[in-house]
CSV table of C-alpha atoms in Angstrom, one decimal:
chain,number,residue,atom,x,y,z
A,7,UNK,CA,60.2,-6.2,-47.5
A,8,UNK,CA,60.2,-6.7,-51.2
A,9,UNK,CA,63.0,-9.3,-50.9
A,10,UNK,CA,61.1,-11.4,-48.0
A,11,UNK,CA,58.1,-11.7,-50.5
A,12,UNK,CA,60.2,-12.8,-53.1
A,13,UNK,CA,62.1,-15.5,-50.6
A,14,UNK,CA,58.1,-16.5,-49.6
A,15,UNK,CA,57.3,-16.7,-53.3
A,16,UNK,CA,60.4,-18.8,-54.2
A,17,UNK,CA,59.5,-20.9,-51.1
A,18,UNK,CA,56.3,-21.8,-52.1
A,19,UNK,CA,57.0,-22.7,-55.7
A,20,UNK,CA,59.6,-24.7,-54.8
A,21,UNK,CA,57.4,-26.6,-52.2
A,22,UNK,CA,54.9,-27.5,-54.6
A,23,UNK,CA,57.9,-28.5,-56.6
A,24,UNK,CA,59.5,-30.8,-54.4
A,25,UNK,CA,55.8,-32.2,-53.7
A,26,UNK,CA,54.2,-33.1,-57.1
A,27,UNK,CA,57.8,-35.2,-57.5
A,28,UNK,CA,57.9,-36.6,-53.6
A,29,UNK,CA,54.2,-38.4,-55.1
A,30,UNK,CA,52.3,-35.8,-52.8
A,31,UNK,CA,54.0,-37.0,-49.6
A,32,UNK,CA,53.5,-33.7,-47.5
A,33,UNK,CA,56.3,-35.5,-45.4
A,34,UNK,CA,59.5,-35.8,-47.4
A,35,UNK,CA,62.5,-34.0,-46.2
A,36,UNK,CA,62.3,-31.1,-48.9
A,37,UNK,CA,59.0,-30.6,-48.5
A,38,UNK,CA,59.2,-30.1,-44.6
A,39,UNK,CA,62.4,-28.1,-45.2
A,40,UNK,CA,59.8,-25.5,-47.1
A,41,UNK,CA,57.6,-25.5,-44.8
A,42,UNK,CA,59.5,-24.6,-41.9
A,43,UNK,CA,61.5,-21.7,-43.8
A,44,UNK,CA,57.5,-20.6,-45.7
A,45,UNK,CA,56.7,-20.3,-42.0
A,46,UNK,CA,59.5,-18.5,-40.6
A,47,UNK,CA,59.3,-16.4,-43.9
A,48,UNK,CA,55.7,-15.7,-43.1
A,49,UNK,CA,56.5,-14.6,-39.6
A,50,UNK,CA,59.0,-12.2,-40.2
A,51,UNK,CA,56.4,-10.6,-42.6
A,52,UNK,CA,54.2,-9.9,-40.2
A,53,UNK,CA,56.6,-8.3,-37.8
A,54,UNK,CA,58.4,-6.3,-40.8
A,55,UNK,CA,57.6,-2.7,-39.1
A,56,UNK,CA,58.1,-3.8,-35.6
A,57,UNK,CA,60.9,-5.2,-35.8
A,58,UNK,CA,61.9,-2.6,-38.8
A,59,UNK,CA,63.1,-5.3,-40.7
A,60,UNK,CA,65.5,-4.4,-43.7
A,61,UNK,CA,66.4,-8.0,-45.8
A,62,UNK,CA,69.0,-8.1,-47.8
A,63,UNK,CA,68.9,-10.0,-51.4
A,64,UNK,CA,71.7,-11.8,-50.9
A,65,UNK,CA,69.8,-13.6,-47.6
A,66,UNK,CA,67.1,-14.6,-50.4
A,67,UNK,CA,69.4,-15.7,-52.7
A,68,UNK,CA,71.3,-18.3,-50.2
A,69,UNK,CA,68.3,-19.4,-48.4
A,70,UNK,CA,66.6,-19.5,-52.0
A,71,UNK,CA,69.7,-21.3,-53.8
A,72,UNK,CA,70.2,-23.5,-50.7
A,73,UNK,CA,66.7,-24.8,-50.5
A,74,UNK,CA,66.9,-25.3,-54.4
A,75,UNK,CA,69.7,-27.8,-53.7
A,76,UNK,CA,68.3,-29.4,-51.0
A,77,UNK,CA,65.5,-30.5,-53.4
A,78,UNK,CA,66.9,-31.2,-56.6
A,79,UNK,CA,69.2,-33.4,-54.3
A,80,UNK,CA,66.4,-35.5,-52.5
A,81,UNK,CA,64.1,-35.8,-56.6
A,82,UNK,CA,68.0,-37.2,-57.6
A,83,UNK,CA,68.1,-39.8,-55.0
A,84,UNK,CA,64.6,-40.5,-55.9
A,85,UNK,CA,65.1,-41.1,-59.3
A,86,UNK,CA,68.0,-42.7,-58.9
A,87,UNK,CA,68.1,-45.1,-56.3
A,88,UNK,CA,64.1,-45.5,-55.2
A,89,UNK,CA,62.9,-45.4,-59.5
A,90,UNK,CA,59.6,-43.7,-57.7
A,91,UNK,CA,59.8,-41.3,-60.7
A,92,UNK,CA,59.4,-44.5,-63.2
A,93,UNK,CA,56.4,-46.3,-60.5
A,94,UNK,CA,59.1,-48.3,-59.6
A,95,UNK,CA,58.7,-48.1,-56.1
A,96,UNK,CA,59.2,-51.5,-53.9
A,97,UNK,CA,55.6,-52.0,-51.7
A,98,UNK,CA,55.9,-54.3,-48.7
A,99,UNK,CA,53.4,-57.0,-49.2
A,100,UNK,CA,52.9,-58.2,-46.0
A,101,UNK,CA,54.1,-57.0,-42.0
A,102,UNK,CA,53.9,-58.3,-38.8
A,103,UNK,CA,50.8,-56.1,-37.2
A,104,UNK,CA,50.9,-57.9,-33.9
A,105,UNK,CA,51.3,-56.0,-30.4
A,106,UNK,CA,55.1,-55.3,-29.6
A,107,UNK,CA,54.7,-56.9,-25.5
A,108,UNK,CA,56.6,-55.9,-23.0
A,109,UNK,CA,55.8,-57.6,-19.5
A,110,UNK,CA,54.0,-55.7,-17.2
A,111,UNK,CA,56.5,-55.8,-14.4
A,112,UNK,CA,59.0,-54.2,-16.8
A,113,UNK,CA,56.9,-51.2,-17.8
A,114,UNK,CA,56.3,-51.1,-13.7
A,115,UNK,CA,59.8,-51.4,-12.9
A,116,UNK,CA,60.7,-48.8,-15.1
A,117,UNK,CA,58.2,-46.8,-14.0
A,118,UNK,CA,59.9,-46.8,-10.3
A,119,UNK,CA,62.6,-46.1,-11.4
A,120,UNK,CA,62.0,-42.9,-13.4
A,121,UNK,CA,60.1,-41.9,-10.5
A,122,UNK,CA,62.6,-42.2,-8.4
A,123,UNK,CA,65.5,-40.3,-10.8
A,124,UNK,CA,63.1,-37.5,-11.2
A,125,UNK,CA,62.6,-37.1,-7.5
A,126,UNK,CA,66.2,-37.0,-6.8
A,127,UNK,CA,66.5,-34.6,-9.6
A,128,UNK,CA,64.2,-31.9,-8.1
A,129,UNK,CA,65.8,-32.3,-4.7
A,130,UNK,CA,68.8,-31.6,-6.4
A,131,UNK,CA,67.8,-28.5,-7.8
A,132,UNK,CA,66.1,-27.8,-4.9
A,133,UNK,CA,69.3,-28.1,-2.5
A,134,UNK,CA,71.4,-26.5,-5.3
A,135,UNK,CA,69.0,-22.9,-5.4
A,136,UNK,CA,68.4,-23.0,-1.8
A,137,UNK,CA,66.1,-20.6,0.1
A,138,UNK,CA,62.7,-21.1,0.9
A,139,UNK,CA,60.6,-20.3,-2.0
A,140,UNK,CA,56.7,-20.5,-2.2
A,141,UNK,CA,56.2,-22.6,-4.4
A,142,UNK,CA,58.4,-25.3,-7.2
A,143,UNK,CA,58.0,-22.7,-10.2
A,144,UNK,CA,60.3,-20.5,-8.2
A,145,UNK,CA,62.9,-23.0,-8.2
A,146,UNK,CA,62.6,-23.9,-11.5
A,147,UNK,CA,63.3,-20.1,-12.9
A,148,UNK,CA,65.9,-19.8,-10.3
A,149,UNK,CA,67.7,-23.3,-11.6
A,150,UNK,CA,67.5,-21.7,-14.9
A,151,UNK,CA,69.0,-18.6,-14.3
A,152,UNK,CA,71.6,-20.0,-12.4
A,153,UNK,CA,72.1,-22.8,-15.3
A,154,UNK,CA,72.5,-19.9,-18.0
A,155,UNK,CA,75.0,-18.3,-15.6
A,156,UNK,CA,77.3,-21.6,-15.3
A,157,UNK,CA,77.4,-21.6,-18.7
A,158,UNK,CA,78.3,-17.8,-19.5
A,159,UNK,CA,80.6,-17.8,-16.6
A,160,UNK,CA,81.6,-21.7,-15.3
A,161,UNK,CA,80.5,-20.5,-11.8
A,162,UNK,CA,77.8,-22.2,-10.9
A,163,UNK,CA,77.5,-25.5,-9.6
A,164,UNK,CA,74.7,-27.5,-11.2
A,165,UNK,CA,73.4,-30.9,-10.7
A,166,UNK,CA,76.0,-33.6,-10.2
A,167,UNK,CA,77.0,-36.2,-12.6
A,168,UNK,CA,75.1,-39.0,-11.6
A,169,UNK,CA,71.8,-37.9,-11.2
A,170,UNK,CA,72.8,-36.1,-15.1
A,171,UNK,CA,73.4,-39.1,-16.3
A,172,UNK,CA,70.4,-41.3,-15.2
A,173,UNK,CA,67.9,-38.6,-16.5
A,174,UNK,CA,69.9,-39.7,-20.2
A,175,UNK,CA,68.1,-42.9,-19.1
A,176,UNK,CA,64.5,-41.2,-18.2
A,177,UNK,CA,64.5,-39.4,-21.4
A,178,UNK,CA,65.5,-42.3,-23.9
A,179,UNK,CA,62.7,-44.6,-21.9
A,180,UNK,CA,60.0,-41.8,-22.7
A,181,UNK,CA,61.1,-42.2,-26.8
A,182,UNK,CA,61.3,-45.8,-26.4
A,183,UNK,CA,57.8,-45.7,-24.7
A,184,UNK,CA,56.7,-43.4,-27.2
A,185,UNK,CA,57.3,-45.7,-30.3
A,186,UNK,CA,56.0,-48.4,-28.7
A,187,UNK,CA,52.9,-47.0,-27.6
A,188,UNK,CA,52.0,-45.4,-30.9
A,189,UNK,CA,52.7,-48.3,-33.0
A,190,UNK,CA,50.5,-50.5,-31.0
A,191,UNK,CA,48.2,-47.3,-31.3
A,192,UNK,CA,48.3,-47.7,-35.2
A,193,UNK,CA,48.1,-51.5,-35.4
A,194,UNK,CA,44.6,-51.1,-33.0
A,195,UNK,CA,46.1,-54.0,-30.6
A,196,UNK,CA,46.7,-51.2,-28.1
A,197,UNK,CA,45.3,-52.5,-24.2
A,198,UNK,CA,44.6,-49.4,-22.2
A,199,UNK,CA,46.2,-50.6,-19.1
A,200,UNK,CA,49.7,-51.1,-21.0
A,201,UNK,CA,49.1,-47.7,-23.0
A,202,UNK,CA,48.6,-45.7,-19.6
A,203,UNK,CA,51.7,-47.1,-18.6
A,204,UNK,CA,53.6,-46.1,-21.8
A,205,UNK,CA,52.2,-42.4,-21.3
A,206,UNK,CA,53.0,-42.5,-17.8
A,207,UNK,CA,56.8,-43.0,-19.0
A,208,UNK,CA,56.3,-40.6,-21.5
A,209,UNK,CA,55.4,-38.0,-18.9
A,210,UNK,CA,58.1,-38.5,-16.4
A,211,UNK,CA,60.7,-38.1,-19.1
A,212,UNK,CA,59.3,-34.7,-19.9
A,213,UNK,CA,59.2,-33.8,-16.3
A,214,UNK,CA,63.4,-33.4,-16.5
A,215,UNK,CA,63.0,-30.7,-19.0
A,216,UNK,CA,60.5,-28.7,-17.3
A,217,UNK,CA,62.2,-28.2,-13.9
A,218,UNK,CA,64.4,-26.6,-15.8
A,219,UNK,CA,61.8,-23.9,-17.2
A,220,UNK,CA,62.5,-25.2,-20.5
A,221,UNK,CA,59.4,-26.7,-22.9
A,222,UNK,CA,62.1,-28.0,-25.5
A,223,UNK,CA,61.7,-31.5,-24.8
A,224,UNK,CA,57.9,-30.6,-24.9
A,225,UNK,CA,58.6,-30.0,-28.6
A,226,UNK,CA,61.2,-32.3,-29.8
A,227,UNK,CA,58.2,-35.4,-28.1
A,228,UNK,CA,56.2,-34.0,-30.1
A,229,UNK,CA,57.6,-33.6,-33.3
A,230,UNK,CA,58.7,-37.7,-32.2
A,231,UNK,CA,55.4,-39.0,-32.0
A,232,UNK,CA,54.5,-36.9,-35.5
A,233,UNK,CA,57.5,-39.1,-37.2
A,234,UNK,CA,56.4,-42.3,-35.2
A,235,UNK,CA,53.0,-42.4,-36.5
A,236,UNK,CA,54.0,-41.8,-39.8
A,237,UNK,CA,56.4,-44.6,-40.0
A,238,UNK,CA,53.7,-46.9,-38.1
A,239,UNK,CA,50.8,-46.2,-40.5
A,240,UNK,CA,53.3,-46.8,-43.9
A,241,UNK,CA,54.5,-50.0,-42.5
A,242,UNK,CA,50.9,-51.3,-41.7
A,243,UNK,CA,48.9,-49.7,-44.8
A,244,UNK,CA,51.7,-49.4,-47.6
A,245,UNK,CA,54.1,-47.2,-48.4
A,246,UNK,CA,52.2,-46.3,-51.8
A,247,UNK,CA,49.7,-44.7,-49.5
A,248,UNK,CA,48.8,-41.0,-49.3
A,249,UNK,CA,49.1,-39.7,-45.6
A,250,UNK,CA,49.2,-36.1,-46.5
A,251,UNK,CA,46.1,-34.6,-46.1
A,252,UNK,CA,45.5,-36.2,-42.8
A,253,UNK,CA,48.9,-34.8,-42.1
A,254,UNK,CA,48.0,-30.9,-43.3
A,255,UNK,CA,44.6,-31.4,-40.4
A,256,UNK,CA,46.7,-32.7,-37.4
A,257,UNK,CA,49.4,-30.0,-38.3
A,258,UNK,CA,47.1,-27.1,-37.9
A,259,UNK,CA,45.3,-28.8,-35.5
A,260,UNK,CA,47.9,-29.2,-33.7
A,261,UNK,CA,49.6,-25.4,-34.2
A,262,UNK,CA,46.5,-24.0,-32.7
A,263,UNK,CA,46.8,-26.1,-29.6
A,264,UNK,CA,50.1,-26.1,-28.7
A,265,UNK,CA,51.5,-22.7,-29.9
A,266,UNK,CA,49.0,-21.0,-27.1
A,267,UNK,CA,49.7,-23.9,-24.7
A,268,UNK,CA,53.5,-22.9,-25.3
A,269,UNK,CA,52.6,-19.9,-24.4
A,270,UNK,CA,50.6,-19.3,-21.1
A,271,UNK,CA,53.1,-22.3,-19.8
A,272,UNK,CA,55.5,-19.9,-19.0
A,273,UNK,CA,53.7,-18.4,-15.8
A,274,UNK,CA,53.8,-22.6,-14.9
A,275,UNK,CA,57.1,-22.1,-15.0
A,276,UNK,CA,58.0,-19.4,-13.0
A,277,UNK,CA,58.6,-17.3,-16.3
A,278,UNK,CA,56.9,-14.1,-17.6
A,279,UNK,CA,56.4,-11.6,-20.5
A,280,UNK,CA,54.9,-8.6,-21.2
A,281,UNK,CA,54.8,-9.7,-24.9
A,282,UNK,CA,51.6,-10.7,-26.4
A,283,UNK,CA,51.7,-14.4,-28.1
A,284,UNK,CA,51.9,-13.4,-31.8
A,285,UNK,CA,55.2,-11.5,-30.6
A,286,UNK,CA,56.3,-14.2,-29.0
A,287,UNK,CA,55.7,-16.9,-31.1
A,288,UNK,CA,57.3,-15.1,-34.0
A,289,UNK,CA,60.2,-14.4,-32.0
A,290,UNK,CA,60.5,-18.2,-32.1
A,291,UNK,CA,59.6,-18.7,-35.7
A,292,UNK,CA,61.2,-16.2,-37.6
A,293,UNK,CA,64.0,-14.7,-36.0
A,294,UNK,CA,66.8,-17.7,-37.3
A,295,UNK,CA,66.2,-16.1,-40.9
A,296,UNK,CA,66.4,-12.6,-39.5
A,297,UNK,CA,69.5,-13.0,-37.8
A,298,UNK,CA,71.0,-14.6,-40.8
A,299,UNK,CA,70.8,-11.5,-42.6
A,300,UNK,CA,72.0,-9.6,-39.7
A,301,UNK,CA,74.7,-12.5,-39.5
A,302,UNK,CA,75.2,-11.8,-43.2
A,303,UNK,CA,75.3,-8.1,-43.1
A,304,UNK,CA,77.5,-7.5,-40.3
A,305,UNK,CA,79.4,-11.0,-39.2
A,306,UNK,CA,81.2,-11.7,-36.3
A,307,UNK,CA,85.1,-11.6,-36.8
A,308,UNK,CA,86.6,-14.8,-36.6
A,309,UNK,CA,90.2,-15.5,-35.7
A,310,UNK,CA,89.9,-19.4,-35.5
A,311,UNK,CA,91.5,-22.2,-37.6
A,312,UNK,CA,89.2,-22.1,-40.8
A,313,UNK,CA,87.0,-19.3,-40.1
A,314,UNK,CA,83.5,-19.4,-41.2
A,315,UNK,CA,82.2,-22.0,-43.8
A,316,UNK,CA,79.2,-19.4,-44.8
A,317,UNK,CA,81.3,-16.5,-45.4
A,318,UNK,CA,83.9,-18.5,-47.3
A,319,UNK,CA,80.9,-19.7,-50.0
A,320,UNK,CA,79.5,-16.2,-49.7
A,321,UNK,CA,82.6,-14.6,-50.9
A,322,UNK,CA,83.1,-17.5,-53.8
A,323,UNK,CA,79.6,-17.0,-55.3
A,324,UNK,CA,79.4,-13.1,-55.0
A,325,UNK,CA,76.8,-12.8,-52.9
């Protein structure tokens, strides 16, 4: 325990660190980097005596020395090649704030077609399961299970190639939607008929993921639109502007909607646990640095051509 509160200390200096010199953007790369391990870090506190939990020191020193370097190398590119340290930094004076158009009939068209991949798609997996189950949740667990199998044991047929690589299309339209939609969001030259259609893409593309049982493309939409809006607002109000506090609200905001919404979807999806949602949450959040020092303690032997990158520096630096 004592060397988690000294990883959650280092984590924390070294975010407010990496933020005075990032000009208080909550949003640069190091400073999200210490957010996501202060998190995890956080986390595996609170589950220390359920999980009997027993970090090493040398876990805190990598993940300590590795998030030191990761910010001393983004203040370096800073000073070097943006001069933001010297108020150097280069403001775009004016950009085009008009509506990004796209005709109608080719948000409609797209539309139909997405429809159609994603119907296919579930009578594929509906064909592929078989049976006659109650209801589609069923199928959707039962696709899963069967998907994890074909991967452990390259037994189980899965969805063919063509329908796989038409839902690459479904996805990359909700992203493409996405952008689109928030940026005429931000530039206030959004028509509601043209933004339904671009959340009615957005949808669709998530719809793939979840007949899976997986909320993974839930996330990684998310965590899109989070990046798209920052981008949008910069380009329209200056990139000398301060976004961060706005930022800090919609991010616990956010947390608090979508970590319980992550949660009870799992009865949506034909999936259960007994666990309550601060185990399972945590489970997600801070068990990557937990089994790094379980990785670290005991690793897995390794017979390939050049072994193991992290073991290699381990061993050179002592740890």
């Amino acid at each position: 325990m004592v060397s988690l509160i000294i990883l959650i200390l280092i984590e924390v200096f070294l975010f407010c660190f990496s933020y005075y010199f990032s000009e208080h953007d909550i949003m640069s790369p190091s400073c999200m980097m210490c957010i996501m391990f202060i998190i995890s870090t956080t986390f595996a506190l609170l589950n220390v005596n359920n999980w009997k939990i027993d970090f090493s020191f040398n876990t805190t020193a990598l993940i300590g020395s590795g998030l030191l370097v990761y910010v001393l190398a983004e203040i370096f590119f800073r000073y070097v090649f943006c001069g933001q340290l010297h108020g150097k930094l280069y403001v775009q004076n004016e950009y085009d704030n008009s509506e990004l158009i796209i005709k109608p009939i080719i948000l409609d068209a797209m539309i139909a077609f997405n429809v159609v991949v994603v119907f296919l798609y579930l009578k594929s997996i509906i064909s592929i399961v078989g049976g006659n189950m109650t209801n589609l949740n069923s199928y959707f667990h039962a696709y899963r299970v069967m998907g994890i199998n074909s991967m452990q044991y390259q037994g189980t047929s899965i969805t063919n190639g063509p329908i796989n690589f038409l839902l690459r299309f479904v996805v990359a339209s909700g992203y493409l939607a996405a952008f689109i939609g928030m940026r005429n969001m931000v530039t206030k030259n959004a028509k509601r008929s043209v933004q339904l259609r671009y959340a009615i893409i957005v949808i669709l593309s998530l719809l793939p993921s979840l007949m899976t049982g997986g909320r993974s493309g839930m996330l990684r939409m998310f965590a899109a639109l989070l990046i798209y809006y920052y981008i949008c607002w910069h380009q329209i109000n200056g990139w000398d502007k301060n976004l961060s506090m706005k930022y800090i609200r919609i991010g616990l905001f956010s947390f608090f909607i979508i970590a319980p919404a992550f949660y009870f979807s799992l009865e949506m999806l034909g999936r259960a646990t007994n666990r309550t949602i601060i185990d399972y949450i945590s489970d997600y959040l801070a068990s990557s640095i937990c089994l790094l020092d379980q990785y670290l303690k005991s690793p897995v032997p390794c017979v390939s051509w050049g072994k193991s990158l992290l073991l290699e520096l381990k061993s050179y630096c002592l740890f």
